[in-house]
Coordinates of C-alpha atoms in Angstrom, one line a residue:
M3 CA 235.2 -122.0 32.8
R4 CA 233.7 -118.7 31.7
S5 CA 232.9 -119.8 28.4
L6 CA 231.0 -122.7 29.6
L7 CA 228.5 -120.5 31.0
I8 CA 226.9 -120.2 27.6
Y9 CA 225.3 -123.8 28.2
L10 CA 223.2 -122.1 30.8
K11 CA 221.3 -120.1 28.3
D12 CA 218.2 -122.4 27.9
Y13 CA 217.9 -122.2 31.8
K14 CA 217.9 -118.4 32.0
K15 CA 214.5 -118.4 34.0
E16 CA 216.1 -121.0 36.6
T17 CA 219.1 -119.2 37.0
I18 CA 217.3 -116.0 38.0
L19 CA 214.8 -118.0 40.2
A20 CA 216.9 -120.3 42.0
P21 CA 219.1 -117.4 43.6
L22 CA 215.9 -115.2 43.9
F23 CA 214.0 -117.8 46.0
K24 CA 217.3 -118.3 48.2
M25 CA 217.5 -114.3 48.8
L26 CA 213.9 -114.4 50.0
E27 CA 214.7 -117.3 52.3
A28 CA 217.7 -115.2 53.6
S29 CA 215.4 -112.1 54.3
F30 CA 212.9 -114.0 56.1
E31 CA 215.8 -115.6 58.3
L32 CA 217.3 -112.3 59.2
F33 CA 214.2 -111.1 60.6
V34 CA 214.3 -114.1 63.2
P35 CA 216.8 -112.6 65.6
L36 CA 214.5 -109.2 65.9
V37 CA 211.5 -111.4 66.6
M38 CA 213.4 -113.5 69.6
A39 CA 214.4 -109.8 70.7
A40 CA 210.9 -108.8 71.1
V41 CA 209.8 -112.0 72.6
I42 CA 212.6 -111.3 75.6
D43 CA 212.2 -107.6 76.1
V44 CA 208.5 -107.4 75.5
G45 CA 206.8 -110.9 76.2
I46 CA 209.0 -112.1 78.5
A47 CA 209.8 -109.1 80.5
G48 CA 206.2 -107.9 80.6
R49 CA 204.8 -111.7 81.3
D50 CA 202.7 -110.8 78.2
K51 CA 201.7 -114.6 76.9
P52 CA 199.3 -113.7 74.1
Y53 CA 202.3 -111.6 72.9
I54 CA 204.6 -114.5 73.3
V55 CA 202.4 -116.6 71.6
K56 CA 201.7 -114.2 68.6
M57 CA 205.6 -113.7 68.2
C58 CA 206.3 -117.6 68.1
L59 CA 203.4 -117.8 65.4
V60 CA 205.5 -115.3 63.3
L61 CA 208.5 -117.3 63.9
I62 CA 206.5 -120.5 62.6
A63 CA 205.6 -118.6 59.7
L64 CA 208.8 -117.3 58.9
G65 CA 210.2 -120.8 59.0
I66 CA 207.6 -122.4 56.8
I67 CA 207.7 -119.4 54.3
G68 CA 211.5 -120.0 54.1
L69 CA 211.4 -123.6 53.9
V70 CA 208.9 -123.2 50.9
C71 CA 211.5 -120.5 49.1
S72 CA 214.6 -123.1 49.8
I73 CA 212.8 -126.1 48.4
T74 CA 211.8 -123.9 45.6
A75 CA 215.4 -122.6 45.1
Q76 CA 216.8 -126.3 45.4
Y77 CA 214.7 -127.3 42.4
F78 CA 215.4 -124.4 40.1
S79 CA 219.2 -124.8 40.8
A80 CA 219.2 -128.6 40.2
K81 CA 217.3 -128.3 37.2
A82 CA 219.7 -125.5 35.9
A83 CA 222.8 -127.5 36.8
A84 CA 221.6 -130.8 35.3
G85 CA 221.0 -128.9 32.0
F86 CA 224.2 -127.2 32.0
G87 CA 226.0 -130.7 32.7
T88 CA 224.1 -132.5 29.9
G89 CA 224.6 -129.5 27.6
V90 CA 228.6 -129.5 28.2
R91 CA 228.6 -133.2 28.0
H92 CA 227.1 -133.4 24.4
A93 CA 229.4 -130.3 23.3
L94 CA 232.5 -131.7 24.5
F95 CA 231.4 -135.2 22.9
K96 CA 230.7 -133.6 19.5
H97 CA 233.8 -131.4 19.7
I98 CA 235.9 -134.8 20.3
Q99 CA 234.2 -136.4 17.5
S100 CA 235.5 -133.6 15.2
F101 CA 239.2 -134.2 16.4
T102 CA 241.6 -136.0 14.0
F103 CA 243.8 -138.6 14.8
T104 CA 246.5 -136.4 15.6
E105 CA 244.6 -134.6 18.1
M106 CA 243.6 -138.1 19.8
D107 CA 247.1 -139.2 20.0
T108 CA 248.3 -135.8 21.5
V109 CA 245.4 -135.4 24.3
G110 CA 245.2 -139.1 24.9
S111 CA 241.8 -141.1 25.6
S112 CA 242.3 -141.3 29.4
T113 CA 242.3 -137.4 29.5
L114 CA 239.0 -137.0 27.5
I115 CA 237.1 -139.6 29.4
T116 CA 238.2 -137.7 32.8
R117 CA 237.1 -134.7 31.2
M118 CA 233.7 -136.1 30.1
T119 CA 233.0 -137.8 33.4
S120 CA 234.8 -136.5 36.8
D121 CA 235.4 -132.7 35.5
I122 CA 231.8 -132.4 34.1
N123 CA 230.2 -133.7 37.5
Q124 CA 232.4 -131.5 39.3
A125 CA 231.7 -128.4 37.1
Q126 CA 227.7 -129.4 37.7
S127 CA 228.1 -129.4 41.3
G128 CA 229.7 -126.0 41.4
V129 CA 227.0 -124.6 39.2
N130 CA 224.5 -126.2 41.5
L131 CA 226.1 -124.7 44.7
V132 CA 226.7 -121.5 43.2
L133 CA 223.0 -120.7 42.4
R134 CA 221.9 -121.8 45.7
L135 CA 224.6 -120.1 47.9
F136 CA 226.8 -117.6 46.1
L137 CA 224.4 -114.9 46.7
R138 CA 222.6 -116.0 49.9
S139 CA 225.7 -116.4 51.9
P140 CA 227.0 -113.0 51.2
F141 CA 223.6 -111.5 51.7
I142 CA 223.3 -113.3 55.1
V143 CA 226.9 -112.0 56.1
F144 CA 226.2 -108.3 55.1
G145 CA 222.7 -108.5 56.2
A146 CA 223.4 -109.5 59.5
M147 CA 226.0 -106.9 59.8
V148 CA 223.4 -104.1 58.6
M149 CA 220.6 -105.6 61.1
A150 CA 223.4 -105.4 63.8
F151 CA 223.8 -101.8 63.3
T152 CA 220.0 -101.2 63.5
V153 CA 220.2 -102.8 67.0
D154 CA 223.3 -100.9 68.1
V155 CA 226.2 -99.2 66.6
K156 CA 228.7 -99.6 68.9
A157 CA 228.4 -103.2 69.3
A158 CA 228.1 -103.6 65.5
L159 CA 231.4 -102.4 65.1
I160 CA 232.6 -106.1 66.1
F161 CA 231.3 -107.0 62.8
V162 CA 233.3 -104.6 61.0
V163 CA 236.4 -106.2 62.4
V164 CA 235.2 -109.8 62.4
I165 CA 233.9 -109.9 58.6
P166 CA 237.0 -108.5 56.8
L167 CA 239.3 -111.0 58.7
L168 CA 236.8 -113.6 57.7
S169 CA 237.0 -112.7 54.1
V170 CA 240.9 -112.8 54.2
I171 CA 240.8 -116.0 55.4
V172 CA 238.3 -117.7 52.9
F173 CA 239.5 -116.1 49.8
G174 CA 243.1 -116.5 50.8
I175 CA 242.8 -120.2 51.0
M176 CA 240.9 -120.2 47.7
L177 CA 243.7 -118.7 45.9
I178 CA 246.0 -121.3 47.2
T179 CA 244.2 -124.5 46.6
M180 CA 242.7 -123.5 43.0
P181 CA 246.1 -124.4 41.4
M182 CA 246.4 -127.7 43.6
Y183 CA 242.8 -128.8 42.8
R184 CA 244.3 -128.7 39.0
K185 CA 247.2 -130.9 39.9
V186 CA 245.0 -133.4 41.7
Q187 CA 243.0 -133.7 38.4
S188 CA 246.1 -134.5 36.7
N189 CA 247.1 -137.3 38.9
L190 CA 243.6 -138.5 38.4
D191 CA 244.2 -138.6 34.7
S192 CA 247.3 -140.7 35.2
V193 CA 245.4 -143.1 37.8
L194 CA 242.6 -143.5 35.1
L195 CA 245.1 -144.2 32.2
T196 CA 246.7 -146.9 34.4
T197 CA 243.5 -148.6 35.2
R198 CA 242.4 -148.6 31.5
E199 CA 245.6 -150.1 30.5
N200 CA 245.4 -152.9 33.1
L201 CA 242.0 -153.4 32.3
A202 CA 242.3 -153.7 28.4
G203 CA 245.8 -155.6 28.5
A204 CA 244.9 -158.0 31.5
R205 CA 245.4 -160.9 29.4
V206 CA 248.9 -159.7 28.4
I207 CA 249.8 -158.6 31.9
R208 CA 248.9 -162.3 33.3
A209 CA 250.6 -164.1 30.4
F210 CA 253.9 -162.1 31.3
N211 CA 253.2 -162.7 35.2
K212 CA 253.5 -158.9 35.4
E213 CA 250.5 -158.5 38.1
P214 CA 253.0 -157.5 41.0
D215 CA 254.7 -154.9 38.6
E216 CA 251.5 -153.4 37.5
R217 CA 250.1 -153.5 41.0
K218 CA 253.1 -151.4 42.4
R219 CA 252.5 -149.0 39.5
F220 CA 249.0 -148.3 40.3
E221 CA 249.6 -147.9 43.8
R222 CA 252.6 -145.6 43.2
E223 CA 250.3 -143.2 41.0
N224 CA 247.3 -143.8 43.6
Q225 CA 249.7 -142.6 46.3
A226 CA 250.6 -139.5 44.3
L227 CA 247.0 -138.7 43.8
T228 CA 246.3 -139.5 47.6
D229 CA 249.2 -137.4 48.7
A230 CA 248.2 -134.5 46.3
Q231 CA 244.4 -134.7 47.9
K232 CA 245.6 -135.0 51.3
F233 CA 248.0 -132.1 51.2
V234 CA 245.3 -129.7 49.3
G235 CA 242.6 -131.2 51.8
R236 CA 244.9 -129.9 54.7
I237 CA 244.9 -126.5 53.4
S238 CA 241.3 -126.6 52.9
G239 CA 240.5 -128.0 56.1
L240 CA 242.1 -125.0 58.0
M241 CA 239.1 -122.8 56.7
N242 CA 236.4 -124.2 59.1
P243 CA 238.7 -124.0 62.4
L244 CA 240.0 -120.7 61.3
T245 CA 236.5 -119.2 60.8
Y246 CA 235.2 -120.6 64.1
I247 CA 237.9 -119.3 65.9
I248 CA 237.4 -115.6 64.5
V249 CA 233.8 -116.0 64.9
N250 CA 233.8 -117.3 68.3
G251 CA 236.0 -114.5 69.4
G252 CA 233.5 -112.1 67.9
I253 CA 230.8 -113.9 69.8
I254 CA 232.9 -113.6 73.2
A255 CA 233.7 -109.7 72.4
L256 CA 229.9 -109.3 71.9
I257 CA 228.8 -110.8 75.2
Y258 CA 231.4 -108.9 77.0
A259 CA 230.8 -105.6 75.4
G260 CA 226.4 -106.5 75.5
A261 CA 226.9 -107.6 79.5
L262 CA 228.8 -104.2 80.1
R263 CA 226.2 -102.2 78.3
V264 CA 223.2 -104.0 79.6
Q265 CA 224.3 -103.3 83.2
V266 CA 224.3 -99.6 82.5
G267 CA 221.1 -99.7 80.7
D268 CA 222.4 -99.0 76.9
L269 CA 221.2 -102.2 75.8
T270 CA 218.4 -104.9 76.4
Q271 CA 218.7 -108.6 77.0
G272 CA 217.0 -109.3 73.8
E273 CA 219.2 -107.0 71.8
V274 CA 222.4 -108.7 73.0
V275 CA 220.6 -111.9 72.2
A276 CA 219.7 -110.6 68.8
L277 CA 223.3 -109.7 68.2
I278 CA 224.8 -113.0 69.4
N279 CA 222.2 -114.8 66.8
Y280 CA 223.4 -112.5 64.0
M281 CA 227.0 -113.5 64.8
S282 CA 225.9 -117.2 64.9
Q283 CA 224.3 -116.6 61.5
I284 CA 227.5 -115.2 60.1
L285 CA 229.4 -118.1 61.2
V286 CA 227.0 -120.8 59.9
E287 CA 227.1 -119.0 56.5
L288 CA 230.5 -118.8 56.4
V289 CA 231.0 -122.3 56.9
K290 CA 228.7 -122.9 54.2
L291 CA 230.8 -120.4 52.1
A292 CA 233.8 -121.9 52.9
N293 CA 232.6 -125.3 51.7
L294 CA 231.1 -123.5 48.7
I295 CA 234.5 -122.0 47.8
I296 CA 236.3 -125.5 47.8
T297 CA 233.6 -126.9 45.7
V298 CA 233.7 -123.8 43.4
T299 CA 237.5 -124.0 43.4
K300 CA 237.6 -127.7 42.0
A301 CA 234.4 -126.8 39.8
V302 CA 236.6 -123.9 38.2
A303 CA 239.7 -126.1 37.8
C304 CA 237.8 -129.0 36.1
G305 CA 235.9 -126.4 34.1
N306 CA 239.1 -124.7 32.9
R307 CA 240.5 -128.3 31.9
I308 CA 237.2 -129.0 30.1
E309 CA 237.6 -125.5 28.2
N310 CA 241.2 -126.3 27.1
V311 CA 239.6 -129.4 25.2
L312 CA 237.3 -127.1 23.9
K313 CA 239.6 -124.7 22.6
I314 CA 241.5 -127.4 20.7
R315 CA 240.8 -126.8 17.0
P316 CA 241.4 -129.6 14.6
E317 CA 244.4 -128.5 12.4
M318 CA 242.6 -130.4 9.4
E319 CA 240.2 -127.9 7.4
N320 CA 237.4 -129.4 5.7
G321 CA 236.7 -129.0 2.0
K322 CA 233.5 -128.6 0.0
K323 CA 233.5 -130.8 -2.8
Q324 CA 231.6 -134.1 -2.8
C325 CA 233.5 -137.1 -3.7
D326 CA 231.6 -138.3 -7.0
P327 CA 234.0 -141.3 -8.7
A328 CA 231.0 -141.9 -11.0
R329 CA 232.0 -138.8 -12.9
I330 CA 235.2 -140.4 -13.9
S331 CA 235.6 -142.1 -17.2
G332 CA 237.5 -145.3 -17.8
G333 CA 238.8 -144.3 -21.2
E334 CA 242.3 -143.4 -21.8
G335 CA 243.4 -140.3 -19.7
A336 CA 241.1 -140.9 -16.9
C337 CA 242.0 -139.7 -13.6
P338 CA 243.8 -142.2 -11.2
A339 CA 242.0 -143.9 -8.0
V340 CA 244.7 -142.6 -5.6
E341 CA 248.1 -140.7 -6.5
F342 CA 250.6 -139.6 -4.1
S343 CA 253.1 -136.9 -5.3
H344 CA 256.4 -136.2 -3.3
V345 CA 254.3 -137.2 -0.1
S346 CA 255.9 -136.8 3.3
L347 CA 254.4 -137.2 6.6
T348 CA 255.8 -136.2 10.3
Y349 CA 253.7 -136.9 13.0
K350 CA 253.1 -134.3 15.5
D351 CA 256.2 -133.8 18.0
A352 CA 258.1 -136.7 16.3
A353 CA 261.7 -136.2 15.9
A354 CA 261.6 -137.6 12.4
E355 CA 259.7 -138.3 9.2
S356 CA 257.6 -141.2 9.2
L357 CA 257.1 -141.2 5.5
T358 CA 259.6 -139.5 3.0
D359 CA 258.7 -138.2 -0.9
L360 CA 256.4 -140.9 -1.7
T361 CA 255.2 -140.8 -5.4
F362 CA 253.2 -143.3 -7.1
R363 CA 249.9 -143.8 -9.0
V364 CA 247.2 -146.3 -8.8
E365 CA 244.8 -146.7 -11.7
R366 CA 240.9 -147.7 -11.0
G367 CA 240.4 -151.3 -10.4
Q368 CA 244.0 -152.1 -9.4
T369 CA 244.9 -154.2 -6.4
V370 CA 247.9 -152.6 -4.6
G371 CA 249.9 -154.6 -2.4
I372 CA 252.1 -152.7 0.5
I373 CA 254.7 -154.7 2.2
G374 CA 257.8 -153.7 4.5
G375 CA 259.4 -154.5 7.7
T376 CA 257.8 -153.6 11.0
G377 CA 257.9 -149.6 11.4
S378 CA 258.6 -148.9 7.7
G379 CA 255.3 -146.8 7.4
K380 CA 252.7 -149.0 5.8
S381 CA 249.9 -148.1 7.9
S382 CA 251.0 -144.4 7.8
L383 CA 250.7 -144.4 4.2
V384 CA 247.2 -145.9 4.0
N385 CA 245.9 -143.5 6.7
L386 CA 246.5 -140.9 4.2
I387 CA 244.1 -141.9 1.8
P388 CA 240.9 -141.4 4.0
R389 CA 242.7 -138.6 5.5
F390 CA 242.9 -139.7 8.9
Y391 CA 246.3 -137.8 8.8
D392 CA 247.2 -134.9 6.4
A393 CA 250.6 -135.1 4.5
T394 CA 253.2 -132.4 5.8
A395 CA 254.4 -132.4 2.3
G396 CA 253.5 -133.2 -1.1
E397 CA 249.9 -133.7 -2.6
V398 CA 247.4 -137.0 -2.3
K399 CA 244.8 -137.2 -4.9
V400 CA 241.9 -139.4 -4.9
F401 CA 239.8 -139.6 -8.0
G402 CA 241.7 -136.8 -9.6
E403 CA 241.2 -134.2 -6.9
A404 CA 243.4 -133.2 -3.8
I405 CA 241.8 -134.9 -0.7
K406 CA 242.0 -131.5 1.0
E407 CA 239.2 -130.2 -1.3
Y408 CA 236.8 -133.0 -0.5
D409 CA 234.4 -132.8 2.3
V410 CA 235.8 -135.4 4.7
E411 CA 232.2 -137.2 5.3
S412 CA 231.9 -137.6 1.5
L413 CA 235.4 -138.7 0.7
R414 CA 235.1 -141.5 3.7
S415 CA 231.8 -142.7 2.4
R416 CA 233.4 -144.1 -0.9
I417 CA 236.5 -145.5 1.2
G418 CA 236.2 -149.0 3.2
V419 CA 238.9 -149.2 5.8
V420 CA 239.7 -152.3 7.8
L421 CA 242.3 -151.1 10.5
Q422 CA 244.9 -153.4 12.2
K423 CA 243.1 -153.9 15.3
A424 CA 239.8 -155.7 14.8
L425 CA 237.4 -153.7 16.8
L426 CA 233.6 -154.6 17.2
F427 CA 231.1 -152.7 19.3
K428 CA 228.5 -154.4 21.5
G429 CA 225.4 -155.6 19.6
T430 CA 224.1 -158.1 17.2
I431 CA 226.3 -159.0 14.1
E432 CA 223.7 -157.7 11.8
E433 CA 223.9 -154.2 13.7
S434 CA 227.8 -154.3 13.3
L435 CA 227.6 -155.0 9.7
R436 CA 225.1 -151.9 9.2
W437 CA 227.8 -149.7 10.4
G438 CA 228.7 -149.9 6.9
N439 CA 225.5 -149.2 5.6
E440 CA 222.4 -148.9 7.7
N441 CA 220.1 -149.3 4.8
A442 CA 221.3 -152.3 3.4
T443 CA 219.4 -155.1 2.1
E444 CA 219.3 -158.8 3.7
E445 CA 221.2 -159.9 0.3
E446 CA 223.7 -157.2 0.6
L447 CA 224.7 -158.3 4.3
E448 CA 224.7 -162.0 3.0
E449 CA 226.9 -161.2 0.1
A450 CA 229.3 -159.2 2.4
L451 CA 229.5 -162.1 4.7
K452 CA 230.4 -164.4 2.0
I453 CA 233.2 -162.4 0.2
S454 CA 234.6 -161.8 3.8
Q455 CA 234.4 -165.7 4.3
A456 CA 232.6 -165.0 7.4
K457 CA 229.2 -166.8 6.3
E458 CA 230.8 -170.0 7.6
F459 CA 230.8 -169.2 11.2
V460 CA 227.9 -166.8 11.3
D461 CA 225.4 -169.3 10.1
T462 CA 226.8 -171.7 13.1
K463 CA 225.9 -169.0 15.6
P464 CA 222.8 -169.3 17.8
G465 CA 220.5 -166.7 15.9
G466 CA 222.9 -166.3 12.9
M467 CA 223.2 -162.6 12.2
G468 CA 221.2 -162.1 15.4
F469 CA 223.9 -163.4 17.6
R470 CA 225.0 -160.8 20.1
I471 CA 228.6 -159.7 20.2
E472 CA 229.9 -158.6 23.2
Q473 CA 232.0 -155.4 24.1
G474 CA 235.2 -155.7 22.2
G475 CA 234.0 -158.7 20.3
R476 CA 235.4 -160.8 23.7
N477 CA 233.2 -163.9 22.5
L478 CA 234.8 -164.1 19.2
S479 CA 238.0 -165.4 17.8
G480 CA 240.7 -162.9 16.4
G481 CA 240.3 -164.5 12.8
Q482 CA 236.1 -164.0 13.4
K483 CA 236.7 -160.5 14.3
Q484 CA 238.8 -159.7 11.5
R485 CA 236.5 -161.4 8.9
L486 CA 233.6 -159.4 10.5
T487 CA 235.2 -155.8 10.4
I488 CA 236.1 -156.7 6.6
A489 CA 232.3 -157.6 5.8
R490 CA 231.4 -154.4 7.7
A491 CA 233.5 -152.4 5.4
L492 CA 232.3 -154.2 2.4
V493 CA 228.8 -153.5 2.8
R494 CA 229.3 -149.8 2.2
R495 CA 230.3 -151.0 -1.4
P496 CA 233.5 -148.7 -1.5
D497 CA 235.0 -147.5 -4.2
I498 CA 238.4 -148.0 -2.6
L499 CA 239.0 -150.7 -0.1
I500 CA 242.0 -150.5 2.5
L501 CA 243.0 -153.7 4.4
D502 CA 245.5 -152.7 6.7
D503 CA 247.1 -156.1 8.0
S504 CA 243.4 -157.1 8.4
A505 CA 243.9 -160.9 7.6
S506 CA 246.8 -161.6 9.9
A507 CA 244.8 -164.0 11.9
L508 CA 243.5 -165.9 9.2
D509 CA 245.1 -169.2 8.0
F510 CA 246.5 -169.2 4.3
A511 CA 243.6 -171.0 2.7
T512 CA 241.0 -168.5 4.0
D513 CA 243.2 -165.5 3.3
A514 CA 243.4 -166.6 -0.3
A515 CA 239.9 -167.3 -0.6
L516 CA 239.2 -164.0 0.7
R517 CA 241.5 -162.5 -2.0
S518 CA 239.8 -164.2 -4.6
A519 CA 236.4 -163.0 -3.5
I520 CA 237.4 -159.4 -3.6
R521 CA 238.8 -159.8 -6.8
G522 CA 235.8 -161.1 -8.1
M523 CA 233.8 -158.2 -6.9
G524 CA 234.3 -156.0 -10.2
D525 CA 236.9 -154.0 -12.2
E526 CA 235.8 -150.7 -10.4
L527 CA 237.0 -151.5 -6.9
T528 CA 240.6 -150.4 -6.0
V529 CA 242.1 -152.4 -3.2
F530 CA 245.1 -151.6 -0.9
I531 CA 246.5 -154.7 1.0
V532 CA 248.5 -154.0 3.6
S533 CA 250.6 -157.5 4.8
Q534 CA 253.4 -158.9 6.1
R535 CA 252.9 -162.0 4.1
A536 CA 254.4 -161.9 0.9
A537 CA 251.7 -164.6 -0.2
S538 CA 249.0 -162.1 0.3
I539 CA 250.3 -159.4 -2.1
Q540 CA 252.2 -161.5 -4.8
Y541 CA 249.4 -161.3 -7.1
A542 CA 248.6 -157.6 -6.7
D543 CA 248.8 -155.6 -9.9
L544 CA 251.4 -153.2 -8.3
I545 CA 253.4 -153.8 -5.2
L546 CA 254.9 -151.0 -2.8
V547 CA 258.0 -152.1 -0.9
L548 CA 258.4 -149.7 2.1
E549 CA 261.7 -149.2 4.1
D550 CA 262.2 -146.6 6.8
G551 CA 259.4 -144.4 5.3
K552 CA 260.5 -144.4 1.6
I553 CA 259.7 -146.4 -1.4
A554 CA 262.3 -149.4 -1.8
G555 CA 260.8 -150.6 -4.9
T556 CA 257.5 -151.1 -7.0
G557 CA 256.4 -153.2 -9.6
T558 CA 254.8 -156.7 -9.8
H559 CA 256.0 -159.8 -7.9
A560 CA 258.1 -161.0 -10.6
E561 CA 259.8 -157.4 -11.2
L562 CA 260.6 -156.9 -7.4
L563 CA 262.1 -160.2 -7.2
D564 CA 264.5 -159.4 -10.0
T565 CA 265.4 -156.1 -8.9
C566 CA 264.5 -155.1 -5.1
P567 CA 266.8 -156.3 -2.5
A568 CA 264.2 -155.3 0.3
Y569 CA 261.6 -157.4 -1.3
Q570 CA 263.7 -160.4 -1.8
E571 CA 264.8 -160.4 1.7
I572 CA 261.0 -160.4 2.6
Y573 CA 259.9 -162.9 0.2
Y574 CA 263.1 -165.7 0.8
S575 CA 262.6 -165.2 4.6
Q576 CA 259.1 -166.3 4.2
F577 CA 259.6 -169.0 1.0
P578 CA 262.9 -170.7 1.0
K579 CA 264.8 -170.4 -2.2
E580 CA 264.3 -173.9 -3.6
V581 CA 260.4 -174.0 -2.8
A582 CA 260.2 -170.3 -4.3
S583 CA 262.1 -171.6 -7.6
N584 CA 259.9 -174.8 -7.8
G585 CA 256.9 -172.6 -7.4

């Protein structure tokens, strides 16, 4: 939590003025019992009405000044806390954006969402209360004790006993509950994950009639959160009654001792009232301090969780070279577009390799088909090219340079990637396309729509490219979403285009038209097509057949049909031998 306080650096004035004005308010509050004692001992005892009126005006003045100081302190503390929350939220979001897929997979999206929302809100509330009460409450407690000594030393010894007892209770409960609040926040992560999965997969859950099971799962995790909150709440709830018992015990002792000392003439009635008022002030402030401790405990636990995310350093180090394919000549001996040399990949905490010893070379302008069974490593392979993951062994080169030497943004600016899951963001079709290139002309957008075979349905939508897409593309079919994501990638005019099973929802005719249009884009475009369909990749210049993360065969369609059993099995499972031979 301590390292997060750097985000208060722009609010130094507010962090000083807020507690300062609270201390001023507390100082005026400490004078109130003395004024009351004077009213009783001088004004009432002497029946001096002008003196009573004068002292009442003093009390009103102290109240007004204290109110102004309190409002001013509230303003500055709220401003500093809001600024702190904004700074932490910006820093955390920026840091998360630097995560590789590995860190995203490890931490989990539900955890990151909790950190961005609930945890930051708790930390912000903690900062607000600390600026307002952290100095004020102890100042009132010890100030009241000091003022009590100015009234009567013997009676004030009761304060010396009461305050340490209260401190033991308050700080003891804080130390016990702090780790418990961390557990509560972890349980909140689980509830958020379950909720998110249910909302995202609502259609699947209903299709398989799993609502009762998911309801039980949610109730189980929600109950775990409830039980944890109730348990820590019971312990935190002990703070108020225990502090009340001790402080009221102190008040009883004060009244008893005060009565005896008034009887013998050592104390006046006003001084006893002043001592009781100081004890009451201590009670009120310790209740505030107890609530502050609970909030601060939550805030510290949440701040530490935020801090843990900020401490995660992406394993991928950024290179410095700019990706400039234009420098590569097309003559003999030119650098290949992509080259894998004995590449292996093991995902973090995985028990086995996902890719093993891959070696191949792709020349510029070639179309490469990648095929294999489910889980054979097709997506893992293409994810290495834009450096979504780093190879754990071997070397991946793009345009003749190891990808680790490139600046990541520069490298990815030359690569168009269409992932398996077609994801569109809320906005117009034009806004979605401009994700590829925000400076694209209308002609370039139209061309991308034509090549991706999306123009035919875009023109039928109300407003054309001005048609608004709902969150996640809910108002589009699967095929429409896939074609728009392909168009989005084409708008940037990439040198390498990766289609990761991105035409699975398209019919064969549209798929064929799409591949034909992409081939017509020119000889400089290198295309990787990942597909489960043999028909989608059979005309590729080079086909890679993957099996259990290894290359089972490379070559053209005809070569693989003669030499690769794995390819034969896939192909003939989709095309009976009679049809294939006739073709």
